[in-house]
């Protein structure tokens, strides 16, 4: 797994990590930007992310599905679901909309027919800054009748999101913290 982590760190640094002056979704200013989709949509990146998230999830056998807030989590949950099947522990994927569908069932979640209501699910995120988006997605999933079994992210920016998630009663599992990503990418 360590070899996969190092390779993913290098891909993330090359494809998803940019230094400069940026305004984040939260409105905060930052000296770097992380666009995880650039790596998650790359064939090798998706393969590595899927394997590494499954490695995190193996310690929580109660998790029955993986999901996350669209658009950042879409390739993450797909990669993780596909690899889970390959590894013999199939985890269906679902997507949480930012706004309800607006027609038909008017729901926030897509993929419900593959899930068992009341069961624990894992929420995946590409990057955590304040934790707000991930916590909002968790609330929508709980309102739909599921338990939150685990929260996972590709990158914890180390800017307070982990603390906000802990304050909400959850534990964040990160593939990388920013400091780890930079150290491994440089190795």
XYZ file of C-alpha atoms in Angstrom, residues 56-66 89-92 115-123 146-151 173:
31
model
C -9.235 2.456 4.643
C -12.702 0.886 4.495
C -11.521 -2.653 5.237
C -11.292 -1.765 8.934
C -15.005 -0.920 8.990
C -16.875 -3.998 7.721
C -20.265 -2.496 8.661
C -20.058 0.011 5.776
C -22.419 -1.108 3.003
C -21.980 1.632 0.362
C -19.882 4.649 -0.599
C -16.439 -6.739 -1.104
C -18.876 -4.985 -3.450
C -19.882 -1.552 -2.181
C -22.550 0.218 -4.252
C -28.747 0.692 -1.001
C -30.302 -0.730 2.158
C -32.010 1.952 4.236
C -30.744 2.192 7.789
C -27.337 0.703 7.024
C -24.001 2.497 7.553
C -22.383 4.139 4.545
C -19.019 5.802 3.967
C -18.886 9.374 2.735
C -28.839 5.966 6.442
C -26.185 5.894 9.146
C -22.809 7.517 8.624
C -20.249 4.766 9.157
C -17.086 6.524 8.022
C -15.834 9.795 6.503
C -9.882 9.359 7.610
